[in-house]
Amino acid sequence: MPNVDEDTSTMTGPVHPTFGPPRTPARKPRVDAVLAESTDLAQSALMDFADEMEIGDHIGVTADDERLVTHRFASRVRGYRGWEFFATLARAPRSKVITVCETGMLPGDEAMLAPAWVPWMDRASEEERIRLDAIAAGEDPAKALEAAGYGAPETEEAPAEQQQQAPEDEQGEKSKQARRDAKRRRAKKKAASQKKNKKSGGNKVSKASKSKK
């Protein structure tokens, strides 16, 4: 029996179980000839979710395991440049019946992918972090930002020429408005006078007709 008190901390190399030597890695699987020739079956399986015009040329076939292969086809789908359709086929030993295991799309080497995700702490500015930390702590975010040197931006003072021009423009607008108001009052007064004259003329005509009778 082995000595259980033996110190194994200084032992070099891997320690293997006592029931046998370590297993050697399995050999690389070979491409099954029957499955490799089933290109038409793989392409027809892809037509369950893609149009025939969207499936491009056959790119190749890869052995995933014994009697398990994956066919790859180029993608012609708009917005999926560089992507590939795939169909995984399998068969049992000494059987000619082929089973479609899986179909789908995967990005190729030249596929357009979304940019890598960046954590919020790396995306947020220092000012934003200070503001949210103050809110989480129940403090006034404005005071926290001011204490950190993020006060309200100073407004630039307008040049002296613009400051002098502003009152002049304002006075000009007021004078224009006054002229428009005076013009409206004159027009209103004239209309009232014409209405009064028309009414008085009508009364004279009616009195003259009565006197003739």
Short mmCIF file of C-alpha atoms in Angstrom, two decimals:
data_model
loop_
_atom_site.label_atom_id
_atom_site.label_comp_id
_atom_site.label_asym_id
_atom_site.label_seq_id
_atom_site.Cartn_x
_atom_site.Cartn_y
_atom_site.Cartn_z
CA MET A 1 0.00 0.00 0.00
CA PRO A 2 1.24 3.54 -0.72
CA ASN A 3 2.45 5.64 2.15
CA VAL A 4 -0.30 8.20 2.82
CA ASP A 5 2.08 10.33 4.88
CA GLU A 6 4.35 10.92 1.91
CA ASP A 7 4.73 14.62 1.02
CA THR A 8 3.66 15.17 -2.59
CA SER A 9 4.04 18.97 -2.61
CA THR A 10 7.50 18.75 -4.18
CA MET A 11 6.53 16.25 -6.85
CA THR A 12 7.06 17.44 -10.42
CA GLY A 13 4.96 16.54 -13.41
CA PRO A 14 1.29 15.60 -13.59
CA VAL A 15 -0.20 13.24 -11.05
CA HIS A 16 -2.26 10.53 -12.75
CA PRO A 17 -5.00 8.40 -11.19
CA THR A 18 -3.93 5.02 -9.90
CA PHE A 19 -6.39 3.17 -12.16
CA GLY A 20 -4.32 3.66 -15.30
CA PRO A 21 -2.26 5.97 -17.50
CA PRO A 22 -3.81 9.15 -18.95
CA ARG A 23 -5.73 8.81 -22.16
CA THR A 24 -4.13 10.11 -25.29
CA PRO A 25 -6.11 12.72 -27.25
CA ALA A 26 -8.44 11.23 -29.82
CA ARG A 27 -7.30 11.45 -33.40
CA LYS A 28 -8.74 14.08 -35.69
CA PRO A 29 -11.99 12.82 -37.22
CA ARG A 30 -12.05 12.11 -40.92
CA VAL A 31 -14.61 13.61 -43.27
CA ASP A 32 -17.27 11.01 -43.99
CA ALA A 33 -17.49 10.51 -47.74
CA VAL A 34 -21.25 9.86 -47.78
CA LEU A 35 -22.00 13.00 -45.78
CA ALA A 36 -19.52 15.10 -47.73
CA GLU A 37 -21.31 14.25 -50.98
CA SER A 38 -24.71 15.30 -49.56
CA THR A 39 -24.34 18.94 -50.60
CA ASP A 40 -27.82 19.09 -52.15
CA LEU A 41 -29.42 17.77 -48.97
CA ALA A 42 -27.62 20.39 -46.88
CA GLN A 43 -28.68 23.17 -49.25
CA SER A 44 -32.31 22.02 -49.30
CA ALA A 45 -32.32 21.97 -45.49
CA LEU A 46 -31.31 25.64 -45.47
CA MET A 47 -34.30 26.52 -47.64
CA ASP A 48 -36.57 25.94 -44.66
CA PHE A 49 -35.67 29.44 -43.41
CA ALA A 50 -33.86 31.10 -46.34
CA ASP A 51 -34.70 31.76 -49.98
CA GLU A 52 -32.80 29.91 -52.66
CA MET A 53 -31.40 33.19 -54.03
CA GLU A 54 -29.98 34.07 -50.60
CA ILE A 55 -27.86 30.90 -50.42
CA GLY A 56 -24.56 31.30 -52.23
CA ASP A 57 -21.87 28.91 -53.38
CA HIS A 58 -20.73 25.93 -51.35
CA ILE A 59 -17.66 26.96 -49.35
CA GLY A 60 -16.59 23.63 -47.89
CA VAL A 61 -17.28 20.80 -45.48
CA THR A 62 -15.71 20.15 -42.07
CA ALA A 63 -15.67 16.98 -39.97
CA ASP A 64 -16.97 17.66 -36.46
CA ASP A 65 -16.80 14.03 -35.32
CA GLU A 66 -17.08 10.53 -36.70
CA ARG A 67 -19.91 10.55 -39.28
CA LEU A 68 -20.76 14.15 -38.37
CA VAL A 69 -19.96 16.97 -40.80
CA THR A 70 -20.93 20.60 -41.37
CA HIS A 71 -21.47 22.08 -44.82
CA ARG A 72 -20.95 25.83 -45.26
CA PHE A 73 -22.47 28.09 -47.92
CA ALA A 74 -21.87 31.75 -48.70
CA SER A 75 -24.58 34.21 -47.70
CA ARG A 76 -26.23 36.59 -50.16
CA VAL A 77 -28.58 38.10 -47.59
CA ARG A 78 -28.57 41.89 -47.54
CA GLY A 79 -26.83 43.20 -44.44
CA TYR A 80 -25.04 39.88 -43.82
CA ARG A 81 -21.97 40.30 -45.98
CA GLY A 82 -19.27 37.85 -44.95
CA TRP A 83 -21.69 35.55 -43.10
CA GLU A 84 -22.13 31.87 -43.90
CA PHE A 85 -25.00 29.41 -43.88
CA PHE A 86 -24.26 26.06 -42.27
CA ALA A 87 -25.98 22.68 -42.19
CA THR A 88 -24.75 19.87 -39.94
CA LEU A 89 -25.40 16.30 -41.15
CA ALA A 90 -24.90 12.95 -39.45
CA ARG A 91 -25.52 9.24 -40.03
CA ALA A 92 -25.35 6.09 -37.96
CA PRO A 93 -22.61 3.46 -38.52
CA ARG A 94 -23.17 1.32 -41.65
CA SER A 95 -26.28 3.36 -42.48
CA LYS A 96 -27.02 5.40 -45.57
CA VAL A 97 -29.81 7.39 -43.89
CA ILE A 98 -28.65 10.96 -43.34
CA THR A 99 -30.05 13.17 -40.61
CA VAL A 100 -30.03 16.97 -40.64
CA CYS A 101 -28.94 17.94 -37.13
CA GLU A 102 -28.77 21.73 -37.25
CA THR A 103 -28.95 24.68 -39.64
CA GLY A 104 -28.25 28.36 -39.24
CA MET A 105 -25.90 31.26 -39.96
CA LEU A 106 -22.50 32.09 -38.53
CA PRO A 107 -20.14 35.03 -39.11
CA GLY A 108 -17.17 34.37 -41.35
CA ASP A 109 -13.72 35.91 -41.22
CA GLU A 110 -14.87 39.02 -43.13
CA ALA A 111 -18.30 39.35 -41.53
CA MET A 112 -19.58 42.71 -40.35
CA LEU A 113 -20.13 42.46 -36.61
CA ALA A 114 -21.20 44.86 -33.91
CA PRO A 115 -18.36 46.56 -32.03
CA ALA A 116 -17.13 44.97 -28.84
CA TRP A 117 -19.20 45.76 -25.77
CA VAL A 118 -17.70 48.43 -23.55
CA PRO A 119 -18.65 48.51 -19.83
CA TRP A 120 -20.59 51.52 -18.64
CA MET A 121 -17.78 52.64 -16.32
CA ASP A 122 -15.49 52.91 -19.34
CA ARG A 123 -18.08 54.73 -21.46
CA ALA A 124 -19.39 57.24 -18.93
CA SER A 125 -17.59 60.52 -18.42
CA GLU A 126 -16.17 61.58 -15.08
CA GLU A 127 -18.89 64.21 -14.78
CA GLU A 128 -21.63 61.63 -15.34
CA ARG A 129 -20.17 59.28 -12.74
CA ILE A 130 -19.96 62.07 -10.15
CA ARG A 131 -23.56 63.07 -10.81
CA LEU A 132 -24.94 59.54 -10.52
CA ASP A 133 -22.84 58.75 -7.44
CA ALA A 134 -24.25 61.84 -5.75
CA ILE A 135 -27.82 60.82 -6.60
CA ALA A 136 -27.21 57.30 -5.27
CA ALA A 137 -25.83 58.76 -2.03
CA GLY A 138 -28.83 61.09 -1.63
CA GLU A 139 -26.74 64.21 -2.20
CA ASP A 140 -27.30 67.21 -4.43
CA PRO A 141 -25.67 66.39 -7.80
CA ALA A 142 -25.22 70.08 -8.62
CA LYS A 143 -23.19 70.65 -5.45
CA ALA A 144 -21.16 67.50 -6.05
CA LEU A 145 -20.31 68.63 -9.58
CA GLU A 146 -19.43 72.11 -8.37
CA ALA A 147 -17.16 70.66 -5.68
CA ALA A 148 -15.40 68.57 -8.32
CA GLY A 149 -14.86 71.59 -10.54
CA TYR A 150 -17.74 70.98 -12.95
CA GLY A 151 -19.67 74.20 -12.31
CA ALA A 152 -22.06 75.85 -14.70
CA PRO A 153 -20.30 77.04 -17.85
CA GLU A 154 -19.54 80.74 -17.92
CA THR A 155 -21.40 82.68 -20.56
CA GLU A 156 -19.27 84.73 -22.89
CA GLU A 157 -19.93 88.45 -22.74
CA ALA A 158 -21.06 89.96 -26.00
CA PRO A 159 -18.81 92.58 -27.61
CA ALA A 160 -19.48 96.25 -26.86
CA GLU A 161 -20.65 96.92 -30.42
CA GLN A 162 -23.32 94.23 -30.15
CA GLN A 163 -24.42 95.56 -26.75
CA GLN A 164 -24.87 99.04 -28.24
CA GLN A 165 -26.63 97.72 -31.31
CA ALA A 166 -29.21 95.77 -29.31
CA PRO A 167 -30.94 98.87 -27.77
CA GLU A 168 -30.92 100.58 -31.16
CA ASP A 169 -32.59 97.61 -32.78
CA GLU A 170 -35.13 97.48 -29.98
CA GLN A 171 -35.96 101.19 -30.39
CA GLY A 172 -36.32 100.72 -34.14
CA GLU A 173 -38.81 97.90 -33.64
CA LYS A 174 -40.80 100.02 -31.19
CA SER A 175 -41.01 102.93 -33.64
CA LYS A 176 -42.15 100.62 -36.43
CA GLN A 177 -44.83 99.16 -34.18
CA ALA A 178 -45.99 102.67 -33.21
CA ARG A 179 -46.34 103.67 -36.88
CA ARG A 180 -48.34 100.52 -37.61
CA ASP A 181 -50.65 101.23 -34.66
CA ALA A 182 -51.20 104.84 -35.79
CA LYS A 183 -52.01 103.68 -39.31
CA ARG A 184 -54.58 101.20 -38.00
CA ARG A 185 -56.20 103.92 -35.85
CA ARG A 186 -56.49 106.30 -38.83
CA ALA A 187 -58.03 103.57 -40.97
CA LYS A 188 -60.51 102.71 -38.23
CA LYS A 189 -61.46 106.38 -37.75
CA LYS A 190 -61.95 106.85 -41.50
CA ALA A 191 -64.18 103.77 -41.72
CA ALA A 192 -66.31 105.03 -38.83
CA SER A 193 -66.66 108.46 -40.48
CA GLN A 194 -67.75 106.93 -43.79
CA LYS A 195 -70.32 104.79 -42.03
CA LYS A 196 -71.72 107.84 -40.20
CA ASN A 197 -71.97 109.89 -43.41
CA LYS A 198 -73.73 107.05 -45.18
CA LYS A 199 -76.25 106.76 -42.38
CA SER A 200 -76.98 110.51 -42.30
CA GLY A 201 -77.47 110.58 -46.08
CA GLY A 202 -80.07 107.85 -45.84
CA ASN A 203 -82.04 109.80 -43.24
CA LYS A 204 -82.18 112.89 -45.51
CA VAL A 205 -83.58 110.86 -48.39
CA SER A 206 -86.34 109.39 -46.23
CA LYS A 207 -87.36 112.85 -44.91
CA ALA A 208 -87.54 114.27 -48.45
CA SER A 209 -89.81 111.46 -49.61
CA LYS A 210 -92.16 112.06 -46.69
CA SER A 211 -92.43 115.79 -47.44
CA LYS A 212 -93.46 115.11 -51.05
CA LYS A 213 -96.30 112.93 -49.88
#
